[in-house]
């Protein structure tokens, strides 16, 4: 069974003063790694300093995207090797904001994931439908298509995390309902089992989209939900740690 992961996604937020929030998470018992893993994916500018201050704790740090190349003439980009060198353990790939704002395709995301795995990072590959796709009854086709094309051929299950993030739920306060989440997470689990066999059951599938301390317990109790990818509510340690506490309790009652 997959180990629970609560991952924060700071997006383009955070100055050095906000490293105090990272310090608070790193030092908190909810992030001690007893039953769940806790990760903060930070802007590249904060990553190294955060890794240094989290040393000796269970808190993991990650990036939010990476280039497909190891290095080179790609102004403004960050490579997976650079993230790993800074101390990151994970990188978010294919977030809908990258897919829509930067025009990243599933093929590009697969190439980024290959680079990430090559650098020893775990890839958190995001999938999710838009509101128009949901209203058009295309949810399962969209998710299956994104999964099929975004997970690289060479990936092994231990290197992967999948995040289901309905685009219409991100930053909007609209959370997918338990039935909607269960349906998509079930489809993702089946896809992973078809592809990786039994080991597909060990890949964490995170829910993302307006998760907060008030709704986390209900979402985390849904079948095949193995954690969360948390945006806005990860910026303040007090909120983020409440979500971690819910996940700890849930993992405990599931006997993990
Ligand atoms: P949100 O963002 O929690 O602010 O909706 C989630 C995400 O985009 O990863």
mmCIF file of C-alpha atoms and ligand atoms in Angstrom:
data_model
loop_
_atom_site.group_PDB
_atom_site.id
_atom_site.type_symbol
_atom_site.label_atom_id
_atom_site.label_comp_id
_atom_site.label_asym_id
_atom_site.label_seq_id
_atom_site.Cartn_x
_atom_site.Cartn_y
_atom_site.Cartn_z
ATOM 1 C CA UNK A 1 0.000 0.000 0.000
ATOM 2 C CA UNK A 2 1.200 3.498 -0.793
ATOM 3 C CA UNK A 3 2.729 5.583 1.952
ATOM 4 C CA UNK A 4 0.911 8.861 2.552
ATOM 5 C CA UNK A 5 2.565 12.049 1.297
ATOM 6 C CA UNK A 6 1.489 15.579 2.115
ATOM 7 C CA UNK A 7 3.200 17.903 -0.352
ATOM 8 C CA UNK A 8 3.043 21.683 -0.244
ATOM 9 C CA UNK A 9 3.297 23.657 -3.470
ATOM 10 C CA UNK A 10 4.335 27.218 -2.763
ATOM 11 C CA UNK A 11 4.143 28.159 -6.462
ATOM 12 C CA UNK A 12 5.666 31.633 -7.038
ATOM 13 C CA UNK A 13 5.339 32.647 -3.409
ATOM 14 C CA UNK A 14 7.880 33.078 -0.664
ATOM 15 C CA UNK A 15 10.767 35.315 0.255
ATOM 16 C CA UNK A 16 13.650 34.425 2.540
ATOM 17 C CA UNK A 17 11.660 35.731 5.509
ATOM 18 C CA UNK A 18 9.149 32.970 4.813
ATOM 19 C CA UNK A 19 11.776 30.332 5.527
ATOM 20 C CA UNK A 20 10.483 30.687 9.092
ATOM 21 C CA UNK A 21 7.430 28.725 7.922
ATOM 22 C CA UNK A 22 9.718 26.002 6.587
ATOM 23 C CA UNK A 23 11.585 25.956 9.887
ATOM 24 C CA UNK A 24 8.302 25.602 11.773
ATOM 25 C CA UNK A 25 7.215 22.664 9.603
ATOM 26 C CA UNK A 26 10.625 20.987 9.828
ATOM 27 C CA UNK A 27 10.560 21.120 13.615
ATOM 28 C CA UNK A 28 6.958 20.017 14.118
ATOM 29 C CA UNK A 29 5.974 16.563 15.368
ATOM 30 C CA UNK A 30 3.326 16.316 12.597
ATOM 31 C CA UNK A 31 6.171 16.330 10.051
ATOM 32 C CA UNK A 32 8.408 13.886 11.908
ATOM 33 C CA UNK A 33 7.854 11.184 9.303
ATOM 34 C CA UNK A 34 6.321 8.636 11.651
ATOM 35 C CA UNK A 35 3.452 7.504 9.452
ATOM 36 C CA UNK A 36 3.489 9.992 6.602
ATOM 37 C CA UNK A 37 6.030 11.829 4.458
ATOM 38 C CA UNK A 38 5.958 15.616 4.351
ATOM 39 C CA UNK A 39 7.359 17.682 1.497
ATOM 40 C CA UNK A 40 7.480 21.364 0.588
ATOM 41 C CA UNK A 41 8.033 22.296 -3.063
ATOM 42 C CA UNK A 42 9.534 25.760 -2.989
ATOM 43 C CA UNK A 43 10.633 28.408 -5.467
ATOM 44 C CA UNK A 44 14.165 27.623 -6.685
ATOM 45 C CA UNK A 45 15.534 30.696 -4.909
ATOM 46 C CA UNK A 46 14.644 29.275 -1.481
ATOM 47 C CA UNK A 47 15.455 25.648 -2.048
ATOM 48 C CA UNK A 48 19.058 25.439 -0.925
ATOM 49 C CA UNK A 49 18.567 27.463 2.240
ATOM 50 C CA UNK A 50 15.480 25.415 3.098
ATOM 51 C CA UNK A 51 17.402 22.173 2.593
ATOM 52 C CA UNK A 52 20.115 23.353 4.947
ATOM 53 C CA UNK A 53 17.691 24.337 7.664
ATOM 54 C CA UNK A 54 15.729 21.078 7.312
ATOM 55 C CA UNK A 55 18.860 18.951 7.613
ATOM 56 C CA UNK A 56 18.493 16.254 10.230
ATOM 57 C CA UNK A 57 14.673 16.415 10.087
ATOM 58 C CA UNK A 58 12.219 14.274 8.113
ATOM 59 C CA UNK A 59 10.985 17.227 6.044
ATOM 60 C CA UNK A 60 11.728 16.826 2.334
ATOM 61 C CA UNK A 61 12.099 19.695 -0.111
ATOM 62 C CA UNK A 62 11.292 19.774 -3.807
ATOM 63 C CA UNK A 63 11.170 21.863 -6.951
ATOM 64 C CA UNK A 64 8.143 22.796 -9.064
ATOM 65 C CA UNK A 65 9.351 22.009 -12.586
ATOM 66 C CA UNK A 66 12.594 21.175 -14.349
ATOM 67 C CA UNK A 67 14.134 21.349 -17.786
ATOM 68 C CA UNK A 68 14.722 18.219 -19.840
ATOM 69 C CA UNK A 69 18.468 18.878 -20.253
ATOM 70 C CA UNK A 70 21.151 18.498 -17.610
ATOM 71 C CA UNK A 71 22.603 21.929 -18.410
ATOM 72 C CA UNK A 72 23.013 24.309 -21.294
ATOM 73 C CA UNK A 73 21.884 27.477 -23.009
ATOM 74 C CA UNK A 74 18.348 27.617 -21.601
ATOM 75 C CA UNK A 75 18.027 31.054 -20.046
ATOM 76 C CA UNK A 76 15.792 31.088 -17.013
ATOM 77 C CA UNK A 77 15.427 27.338 -16.681
ATOM 78 C CA UNK A 78 16.478 25.029 -13.868
ATOM 79 C CA UNK A 79 17.642 21.463 -14.440
ATOM 80 C CA UNK A 80 16.735 18.414 -12.417
ATOM 81 C CA UNK A 81 20.421 17.995 -11.564
ATOM 82 C CA UNK A 82 20.464 21.518 -10.131
ATOM 83 C CA UNK A 83 17.444 20.733 -7.953
ATOM 84 C CA UNK A 84 19.043 17.498 -6.762
ATOM 85 C CA UNK A 85 22.334 19.297 -6.138
ATOM 86 C CA UNK A 86 20.486 21.849 -3.972
ATOM 87 C CA UNK A 87 19.137 18.967 -1.875
ATOM 88 C CA UNK A 88 15.698 18.395 -3.382
ATOM 89 C CA UNK A 89 14.187 14.919 -3.298
ATOM 90 C CA UNK A 90 11.132 15.538 -5.506
ATOM 91 C CA UNK A 91 9.938 17.737 -8.330
ATOM 92 C CA UNK A 92 6.375 18.581 -9.371
ATOM 93 C CA UNK A 93 5.884 18.102 -13.111
ATOM 94 C CA UNK A 94 2.986 18.868 -15.396
ATOM 95 C CA UNK A 95 1.123 21.099 -12.971
ATOM 96 C CA UNK A 96 -1.874 22.544 -14.813
ATOM 97 C CA UNK A 97 -0.374 26.028 -14.472
ATOM 98 C CA UNK A 98 2.653 24.748 -16.428
ATOM 99 C CA UNK A 99 0.445 22.947 -18.918
ATOM 100 C CA UNK A 100 -1.767 25.978 -19.560
ATOM 101 C CA UNK A 101 0.456 29.027 -18.969
ATOM 102 C CA UNK A 102 3.649 27.542 -20.435
ATOM 103 C CA UNK A 103 2.033 25.281 -23.017
ATOM 104 C CA UNK A 104 3.681 22.158 -21.668
ATOM 105 C CA UNK A 105 2.396 18.993 -23.320
ATOM 106 C CA UNK A 106 2.289 15.521 -21.839
ATOM 107 C CA UNK A 107 5.211 14.546 -24.103
ATOM 108 C CA UNK A 108 7.272 17.415 -22.667
ATOM 109 C CA UNK A 109 6.321 16.366 -19.162
ATOM 110 C CA UNK A 110 7.443 12.805 -19.853
ATOM 111 C CA UNK A 111 10.802 14.163 -21.021
ATOM 112 C CA UNK A 112 11.092 16.300 -17.892
ATOM 113 C CA UNK A 113 10.224 13.272 -15.784
ATOM 114 C CA UNK A 114 12.970 11.284 -17.468
ATOM 115 C CA UNK A 115 15.418 14.032 -16.614
ATOM 116 C CA UNK A 116 14.147 14.134 -13.027
ATOM 117 C CA UNK A 117 14.479 10.385 -12.533
ATOM 118 C CA UNK A 118 17.913 10.518 -14.148
ATOM 119 C CA UNK A 119 18.929 13.034 -11.505
ATOM 120 C CA UNK A 120 17.653 10.789 -8.724
ATOM 121 C CA UNK A 121 14.530 12.854 -7.994
ATOM 122 C CA UNK A 122 11.050 11.476 -7.531
ATOM 123 C CA UNK A 123 8.589 12.885 -10.041
ATOM 124 C CA UNK A 124 5.183 14.116 -8.905
ATOM 125 C CA UNK A 125 3.259 14.000 -12.161
ATOM 126 C CA UNK A 126 0.068 16.070 -12.175
ATOM 127 C CA UNK A 127 -3.044 15.320 -14.179
ATOM 128 C CA UNK A 128 -6.472 16.931 -14.156
ATOM 129 C CA UNK A 129 -9.386 17.989 -16.283
ATOM 130 C CA UNK A 130 -10.740 21.468 -16.962
ATOM 131 C CA UNK A 131 -14.320 22.412 -16.160
ATOM 132 C CA UNK A 132 -15.246 22.249 -19.861
ATOM 133 C CA UNK A 133 -13.809 18.735 -20.083
ATOM 134 C CA UNK A 134 -15.756 17.671 -17.004
ATOM 135 C CA UNK A 135 -18.976 19.191 -18.308
ATOM 136 C CA UNK A 136 -18.332 17.479 -21.634
ATOM 137 C CA UNK A 137 -18.150 14.071 -19.947
ATOM 138 C CA UNK A 138 -14.481 13.645 -20.905
ATOM 139 C CA UNK A 139 -12.919 13.329 -17.466
ATOM 140 C CA UNK A 140 -11.792 9.723 -17.629
ATOM 141 C CA UNK A 141 -10.488 10.004 -21.205
ATOM 142 C CA UNK A 142 -8.529 13.155 -20.371
ATOM 143 C CA UNK A 143 -6.962 11.640 -17.266
ATOM 144 C CA UNK A 144 -6.114 8.355 -18.985
ATOM 145 C CA UNK A 145 -4.575 10.250 -21.914
ATOM 146 C CA UNK A 146 -2.480 12.481 -19.662
ATOM 147 C CA UNK A 147 -1.273 9.536 -17.583
ATOM 148 C CA UNK A 148 -0.398 7.422 -20.599
ATOM 149 C CA UNK A 149 1.620 10.184 -22.229
ATOM 150 C CA UNK A 150 3.194 11.889 -19.168
ATOM 151 C CA UNK A 151 4.749 8.886 -17.403
ATOM 152 C CA UNK A 152 8.009 8.073 -19.165
ATOM 153 C CA UNK A 153 8.702 4.588 -20.501
ATOM 154 C CA UNK A 154 11.697 4.070 -18.241
ATOM 155 C CA UNK A 155 9.953 5.010 -14.990
ATOM 156 C CA UNK A 156 9.814 2.505 -12.186
ATOM 157 C CA UNK A 157 7.002 2.712 -9.658
ATOM 158 C CA UNK A 158 9.190 3.629 -6.681
ATOM 159 C CA UNK A 159 10.158 6.881 -8.399
ATOM 160 C CA UNK A 160 6.661 8.137 -9.061
ATOM 161 C CA UNK A 161 3.894 10.043 -7.340
ATOM 162 C CA UNK A 162 0.725 11.001 -9.206
ATOM 163 C CA UNK A 163 -1.339 14.060 -8.291
ATOM 164 C CA UNK A 164 -4.937 14.415 -9.420
ATOM 165 C CA UNK A 165 -5.732 18.113 -9.573
ATOM 166 C CA UNK A 166 -9.011 19.066 -11.222
ATOM 167 C CA UNK A 167 -8.139 22.402 -12.830
ATOM 168 C CA UNK A 168 -11.446 23.952 -11.738
ATOM 169 C CA UNK A 169 -10.617 23.184 -8.080
ATOM 170 C CA UNK A 170 -7.176 24.807 -7.987
ATOM 171 C CA UNK A 171 -7.114 28.035 -6.010
ATOM 172 C CA UNK A 172 -10.872 28.443 -6.386
ATOM 173 C CA UNK A 173 -12.220 27.094 -3.110
ATOM 174 C CA UNK A 174 -14.264 24.569 -5.117
ATOM 175 C CA UNK A 175 -13.262 21.120 -3.941
ATOM 176 C CA UNK A 176 -14.097 17.978 -5.862
ATOM 177 C CA UNK A 177 -16.593 15.823 -3.963
ATOM 178 C CA UNK A 178 -15.657 12.438 -2.494
ATOM 179 C CA UNK A 179 -17.513 10.573 -5.242
ATOM 180 C CA UNK A 180 -15.737 12.540 -7.979
ATOM 181 C CA UNK A 181 -12.369 12.042 -6.294
ATOM 182 C CA UNK A 182 -12.960 8.313 -5.751
ATOM 183 C CA UNK A 183 -13.890 7.825 -9.396
ATOM 184 C CA UNK A 184 -10.770 9.489 -10.783
ATOM 185 C CA UNK A 185 -8.384 8.045 -8.169
ATOM 186 C CA UNK A 186 -9.821 4.594 -8.911
ATOM 187 C CA UNK A 187 -9.127 5.080 -12.613
ATOM 188 C CA UNK A 188 -5.576 6.243 -11.870
ATOM 189 C CA UNK A 189 -4.969 3.239 -9.594
ATOM 190 C CA UNK A 190 -6.191 0.884 -12.298
ATOM 191 C CA UNK A 191 -3.940 2.550 -14.869
ATOM 192 C CA UNK A 192 -0.936 2.182 -12.550
ATOM 193 C CA UNK A 193 -1.724 -1.487 -11.873
ATOM 194 C CA UNK A 194 -2.148 -2.201 -15.572
ATOM 195 C CA UNK A 195 1.199 -0.598 -16.216
ATOM 196 C CA UNK A 196 3.267 -1.718 -13.227
ATOM 197 C CA UNK A 197 1.416 -4.743 -11.878
ATOM 198 C CA UNK A 198 1.084 -5.088 -8.108
ATOM 199 C CA UNK A 199 3.738 -2.389 -7.591
ATOM 200 C CA UNK A 200 1.227 0.056 -9.049
ATOM 201 C CA UNK A 201 -0.606 -0.185 -5.718
ATOM 202 C CA UNK A 202 2.394 1.311 -3.918
ATOM 203 C CA UNK A 203 2.435 4.569 -5.894
ATOM 204 C CA UNK A 204 0.952 7.440 -3.902
ATOM 205 C CA UNK A 205 -1.934 9.220 -5.616
ATOM 206 C CA UNK A 206 -2.401 12.709 -4.178
ATOM 207 C CA UNK A 207 -5.479 14.903 -4.440
ATOM 208 C CA UNK A 208 -4.886 18.603 -5.099
ATOM 209 C CA UNK A 209 -7.238 21.555 -5.405
ATOM 210 C CA UNK A 210 -8.320 23.797 -2.534
ATOM 211 C CA UNK A 211 -7.358 21.271 0.139
ATOM 212 C CA UNK A 212 -7.345 22.975 3.531
ATOM 213 C CA UNK A 213 -7.476 22.084 7.245
ATOM 214 C CA UNK A 214 -11.300 22.017 7.171
ATOM 215 C CA UNK A 215 -11.754 19.611 4.270
ATOM 216 C CA UNK A 216 -8.574 17.505 4.452
ATOM 217 C CA UNK A 217 -9.942 14.762 6.723
ATOM 218 C CA UNK A 218 -12.855 14.038 4.409
ATOM 219 C CA UNK A 219 -10.686 14.015 1.274
ATOM 220 C CA UNK A 220 -7.951 11.885 2.839
ATOM 221 C CA UNK A 221 -10.521 9.250 3.832
ATOM 222 C CA UNK A 222 -11.484 8.607 0.191
ATOM 223 C CA UNK A 223 -10.312 5.303 -1.256
ATOM 224 C CA UNK A 224 -7.054 5.521 -3.220
ATOM 225 C CA UNK A 225 -6.249 8.990 -1.857
ATOM 226 C CA UNK A 226 -2.738 8.720 -0.444
ATOM 227 C CA UNK A 227 -2.165 12.338 0.462
ATOM 228 C CA UNK A 228 -2.484 15.838 -0.890
ATOM 229 C CA UNK A 229 -0.808 18.423 -3.058
ATOM 230 C CA UNK A 230 -1.575 21.613 -1.184
ATOM 231 C CA UNK A 231 -1.175 25.093 -2.665
ATOM 232 C CA UNK A 232 -2.530 28.081 -0.743
ATOM 233 C CA UNK A 233 -2.863 26.219 2.556
ATOM 234 C CA UNK A 234 0.807 25.215 2.495
ATOM 235 C CA UNK A 235 2.098 28.769 2.794
ATOM 236 C CA UNK A 236 1.500 28.993 6.530
ATOM 237 C CA UNK A 237 2.938 26.286 8.737
ATOM 238 C CA UNK A 238 -0.069 26.297 11.085
ATOM 239 C CA UNK A 239 -2.479 25.422 8.285
ATOM 240 C CA UNK A 240 -0.175 22.966 6.573
ATOM 241 C CA UNK A 241 0.582 21.140 9.817
ATOM 242 C CA UNK A 242 -3.123 20.709 10.530
ATOM 243 C CA UNK A 243 -3.445 18.918 7.198
ATOM 244 C CA UNK A 244 -0.424 16.774 8.099
ATOM 245 C CA UNK A 245 -2.069 15.935 11.431
ATOM 246 C CA UNK A 246 -5.243 14.785 9.664
ATOM 247 C CA UNK A 247 -3.116 12.618 7.368
ATOM 248 C CA UNK A 248 -1.244 11.124 10.327
ATOM 249 C CA UNK A 249 -4.524 10.209 11.984
ATOM 250 C CA UNK A 250 -5.915 8.760 8.778
ATOM 251 C CA UNK A 251 -2.766 6.701 8.170
ATOM 252 C CA UNK A 252 -2.908 5.482 11.767
ATOM 253 C CA UNK A 253 -6.511 4.360 11.509
ATOM 254 C CA UNK A 254 -5.723 2.611 8.184
ATOM 255 C CA UNK A 255 -2.976 0.708 10.006
ATOM 256 C CA UNK A 256 -0.152 2.220 7.929
HETATM 257 P P1 LIG B 1 -4.571 25.130 -4.138
HETATM 258 O O1 LIG B 1 -3.456 24.671 -5.194
HETATM 259 O O2 LIG B 1 -4.442 24.207 -2.950
HETATM 260 O O3 LIG B 1 -4.203 26.545 -3.815
HETATM 261 O O4 LIG B 1 -5.883 24.977 -4.808
HETATM 262 C C1 LIG B 1 -3.146 23.317 -5.376
HETATM 263 C C2 LIG B 1 -2.130 23.181 -6.467
HETATM 264 O O5 LIG B 1 -2.248 23.885 -7.473
HETATM 265 O O6 LIG B 1 -1.187 22.375 -6.354
#
